[in-house]
Amino acid sequence: LTAVAPIEGAPADKQGIKSGDQIVRINGELTKTMTLMESVKKLRGAKGTAVTITVHRQEWKEPRDFTIVREAIPLLS
């Protein structure tokens, strides 16, 4: 699961998630065997609740955990 383009100002962007980051775990579960829809369901949730993702970035030696508090994300066209 790879972040393509985090929405500017969205919770993931505020936490420093970048384009190309690989999300290897969601709340401790490996994403390798998840479908895209399964992973999206796990990432989305009620406003104010948290999700923890484990991210691998090319220049890091070890993956890092990020806890993101969900917010309503306005979609701009």
Short mmCIF file of N, CA and C in Angstrom, two decimals:
data_model
loop_
_atom_site.label_atom_id
_atom_site.label_comp_id
_atom_site.label_asym_id
_atom_site.label_seq_id
_atom_site.Cartn_x
_atom_site.Cartn_y
_atom_site.Cartn_z
N LEU A 1 0.86 -1.17 0.00
CA LEU A 1 0.00 0.00 0.00
C LEU A 1 0.90 1.23 0.00
N THR A 2 0.79 2.05 -1.01
CA THR A 2 1.67 3.20 -1.17
C THR A 2 0.87 4.50 -1.19
N ALA A 3 1.33 5.48 -0.42
CA ALA A 3 0.71 6.81 -0.43
C ALA A 3 1.06 7.48 -1.76
N VAL A 4 0.05 7.92 -2.46
CA VAL A 4 0.28 8.54 -3.77
C VAL A 4 0.47 10.03 -3.64
N ALA A 5 -0.51 10.70 -3.05
CA ALA A 5 -0.43 12.15 -2.89
C ALA A 5 -1.29 12.55 -1.71
N PRO A 6 -0.73 12.60 -0.50
CA PRO A 6 -1.53 13.02 0.66
C PRO A 6 -2.15 14.39 0.41
N ILE A 7 -3.41 14.52 0.82
CA ILE A 7 -4.14 15.78 0.61
C ILE A 7 -3.57 16.84 1.55
N GLU A 8 -3.23 17.98 0.97
CA GLU A 8 -2.64 19.07 1.75
C GLU A 8 -3.58 19.48 2.88
N GLY A 9 -3.03 19.52 4.10
CA GLY A 9 -3.80 19.92 5.26
C GLY A 9 -4.57 18.78 5.93
N ALA A 10 -4.60 17.61 5.30
CA ALA A 10 -5.28 16.46 5.89
C ALA A 10 -4.43 15.88 7.01
N PRO A 11 -5.01 15.06 7.88
CA PRO A 11 -4.25 14.52 9.02
C PRO A 11 -2.94 13.81 8.63
N ALA A 12 -2.94 13.02 7.58
CA ALA A 12 -1.71 12.32 7.17
C ALA A 12 -0.64 13.32 6.75
N ASP A 13 -1.04 14.35 6.03
CA ASP A 13 -0.11 15.39 5.59
C ASP A 13 0.48 16.11 6.81
N LYS A 14 -0.36 16.41 7.79
CA LYS A 14 0.09 17.09 9.01
C LYS A 14 1.10 16.25 9.79
N GLN A 15 0.97 14.92 9.70
CA GLN A 15 1.88 14.02 10.40
C GLN A 15 3.17 13.78 9.62
N GLY A 16 3.23 14.24 8.37
CA GLY A 16 4.46 14.10 7.60
C GLY A 16 4.49 12.95 6.62
N ILE A 17 3.33 12.33 6.35
CA ILE A 17 3.27 11.27 5.36
C ILE A 17 3.52 11.89 3.99
N LYS A 18 4.39 11.24 3.20
CA LYS A 18 4.78 11.78 1.91
C LYS A 18 4.42 10.84 0.78
N SER A 19 4.34 11.39 -0.41
CA SER A 19 4.12 10.59 -1.61
C SER A 19 5.23 9.54 -1.72
N GLY A 20 4.84 8.30 -1.97
CA GLY A 20 5.81 7.22 -2.09
C GLY A 20 6.02 6.42 -0.81
N ASP A 21 5.53 6.93 0.32
CA ASP A 21 5.62 6.18 1.57
C ASP A 21 4.83 4.88 1.44
N GLN A 22 5.38 3.81 1.96
CA GLN A 22 4.70 2.53 1.94
C GLN A 22 4.10 2.26 3.32
N ILE A 23 2.80 2.06 3.35
CA ILE A 23 2.11 1.74 4.59
C ILE A 23 2.15 0.23 4.73
N VAL A 24 2.95 -0.25 5.69
CA VAL A 24 3.15 -1.70 5.83
C VAL A 24 2.24 -2.32 6.89
N ARG A 25 1.71 -1.51 7.79
CA ARG A 25 0.77 -2.00 8.81
C ARG A 25 -0.27 -0.93 9.10
N ILE A 26 -1.48 -1.38 9.41
CA ILE A 26 -2.54 -0.50 9.88
C ILE A 26 -3.02 -1.09 11.20
N ASN A 27 -2.85 -0.34 12.28
CA ASN A 27 -3.19 -0.84 13.62
C ASN A 27 -2.57 -2.20 13.88
N GLY A 28 -1.33 -2.37 13.45
CA GLY A 28 -0.59 -3.60 13.71
C GLY A 28 -0.82 -4.72 12.71
N GLU A 29 -1.77 -4.58 11.79
CA GLU A 29 -2.06 -5.61 10.81
C GLU A 29 -1.27 -5.35 9.52
N LEU A 30 -0.61 -6.39 9.02
CA LEU A 30 0.13 -6.26 7.77
C LEU A 30 -0.80 -5.91 6.62
N THR A 31 -0.38 -4.98 5.78
CA THR A 31 -1.19 -4.58 4.63
C THR A 31 -0.90 -5.43 3.39
N LYS A 32 0.15 -6.21 3.45
CA LYS A 32 0.60 -6.99 2.30
C LYS A 32 -0.51 -7.86 1.70
N THR A 33 -1.36 -8.43 2.55
CA THR A 33 -2.41 -9.32 2.06
C THR A 33 -3.78 -8.66 1.99
N MET A 34 -3.86 -7.36 2.33
CA MET A 34 -5.14 -6.65 2.29
C MET A 34 -5.44 -6.17 0.87
N THR A 35 -6.73 -6.14 0.55
CA THR A 35 -7.13 -5.50 -0.70
C THR A 35 -7.14 -3.99 -0.45
N LEU A 36 -7.22 -3.23 -1.51
CA LEU A 36 -7.27 -1.77 -1.37
C LEU A 36 -8.50 -1.36 -0.55
N MET A 37 -9.65 -1.99 -0.82
CA MET A 37 -10.87 -1.64 -0.10
C MET A 37 -10.77 -1.99 1.38
N GLU A 38 -10.14 -3.10 1.71
CA GLU A 38 -9.96 -3.46 3.12
C GLU A 38 -9.10 -2.43 3.84
N SER A 39 -8.02 -2.01 3.18
CA SER A 39 -7.14 -1.03 3.81
C SER A 39 -7.83 0.32 3.96
N VAL A 40 -8.59 0.73 2.97
CA VAL A 40 -9.32 2.00 3.05
C VAL A 40 -10.32 1.96 4.20
N LYS A 41 -11.02 0.83 4.38
CA LYS A 41 -11.97 0.69 5.49
C LYS A 41 -11.28 0.85 6.84
N LYS A 42 -10.07 0.30 6.96
CA LYS A 42 -9.32 0.37 8.21
C LYS A 42 -8.77 1.78 8.46
N LEU A 43 -8.46 2.50 7.38
CA LEU A 43 -7.92 3.86 7.53
C LEU A 43 -9.02 4.88 7.85
N ARG A 44 -10.19 4.66 7.29
CA ARG A 44 -11.29 5.59 7.54
C ARG A 44 -11.96 5.26 8.86
N GLY A 45 -12.59 6.25 9.44
CA GLY A 45 -13.30 6.03 10.69
C GLY A 45 -13.91 7.33 11.19
N ALA A 46 -14.50 7.23 12.35
CA ALA A 46 -15.17 8.39 12.93
C ALA A 46 -14.19 9.51 13.26
N LYS A 47 -14.64 10.73 13.03
CA LYS A 47 -13.84 11.91 13.34
C LYS A 47 -13.42 11.88 14.80
N GLY A 48 -12.15 12.17 15.06
CA GLY A 48 -11.64 12.21 16.42
C GLY A 48 -11.05 10.90 16.91
N THR A 49 -11.26 9.82 16.14
CA THR A 49 -10.66 8.54 16.52
C THR A 49 -9.28 8.44 15.88
N ALA A 50 -8.46 7.54 16.41
CA ALA A 50 -7.08 7.44 15.93
C ALA A 50 -6.84 6.12 15.20
N VAL A 51 -5.91 6.16 14.28
CA VAL A 51 -5.43 4.97 13.59
C VAL A 51 -3.89 5.05 13.59
N THR A 52 -3.25 3.92 13.82
CA THR A 52 -1.79 3.90 13.80
C THR A 52 -1.33 3.17 12.55
N ILE A 53 -0.48 3.84 11.78
CA ILE A 53 0.07 3.21 10.57
C ILE A 53 1.58 3.08 10.75
N THR A 54 2.11 2.01 10.19
CA THR A 54 3.55 1.80 10.18
C THR A 54 4.02 2.08 8.76
N VAL A 55 4.95 3.00 8.63
CA VAL A 55 5.39 3.49 7.32
C VAL A 55 6.85 3.14 7.06
N HIS A 56 7.10 2.67 5.85
CA HIS A 56 8.47 2.45 5.38
C HIS A 56 8.76 3.52 4.33
N ARG A 57 9.86 4.21 4.51
CA ARG A 57 10.30 5.23 3.55
C ARG A 57 11.68 4.84 3.08
N GLN A 58 11.95 5.00 1.81
CA GLN A 58 13.19 4.58 1.17
C GLN A 58 14.43 4.94 1.97
N GLU A 59 14.51 6.16 2.49
CA GLU A 59 15.74 6.61 3.15
C GLU A 59 15.85 6.20 4.62
N TRP A 60 14.82 5.54 5.18
CA TRP A 60 14.86 5.10 6.56
C TRP A 60 15.40 3.68 6.67
N LYS A 61 16.11 3.40 7.74
CA LYS A 61 16.60 2.04 7.99
C LYS A 61 15.48 1.16 8.54
N GLU A 62 14.62 1.74 9.35
CA GLU A 62 13.53 0.99 10.00
C GLU A 62 12.19 1.69 9.75
N PRO A 63 11.11 0.93 9.64
CA PRO A 63 9.78 1.54 9.52
C PRO A 63 9.46 2.34 10.79
N ARG A 64 8.57 3.32 10.64
CA ARG A 64 8.17 4.16 11.78
C ARG A 64 6.66 4.17 11.92
N ASP A 65 6.21 4.28 13.16
CA ASP A 65 4.77 4.35 13.45
C ASP A 65 4.32 5.80 13.50
N PHE A 66 3.12 6.02 12.96
CA PHE A 66 2.47 7.33 13.01
C PHE A 66 1.05 7.10 13.53
N THR A 67 0.66 7.84 14.55
CA THR A 67 -0.72 7.78 15.01
C THR A 67 -1.42 9.02 14.49
N ILE A 68 -2.46 8.78 13.72
CA ILE A 68 -3.17 9.86 13.03
C ILE A 68 -4.59 9.94 13.59
N VAL A 69 -4.99 11.13 14.01
CA VAL A 69 -6.34 11.36 14.47
C VAL A 69 -7.19 11.75 13.26
N ARG A 70 -8.24 10.98 13.06
CA ARG A 70 -9.08 11.20 11.88
C ARG A 70 -9.85 12.51 11.96
N GLU A 71 -10.01 13.15 10.81
CA GLU A 71 -10.77 14.39 10.68
C GLU A 71 -11.61 14.29 9.41
N ALA A 72 -12.57 15.17 9.29
CA ALA A 72 -13.31 15.29 8.03
C ALA A 72 -12.36 15.92 7.03
N ILE A 73 -12.26 15.33 5.85
CA ILE A 73 -11.34 15.83 4.83
C ILE A 73 -12.14 16.43 3.69
N PRO A 74 -12.06 17.74 3.52
CA PRO A 74 -12.79 18.36 2.41
C PRO A 74 -12.12 17.99 1.08
N LEU A 75 -12.94 17.58 0.13
CA LEU A 75 -12.40 17.24 -1.19
C LEU A 75 -12.60 18.44 -2.11
N LEU A 76 -11.51 18.95 -2.62
CA LEU A 76 -11.57 20.11 -3.50
C LEU A 76 -11.36 19.65 -4.93
N SER A 77 -12.17 20.16 -5.83
CA SER A 77 -12.01 19.76 -7.23
C SER A 77 -11.09 20.72 -7.95
#
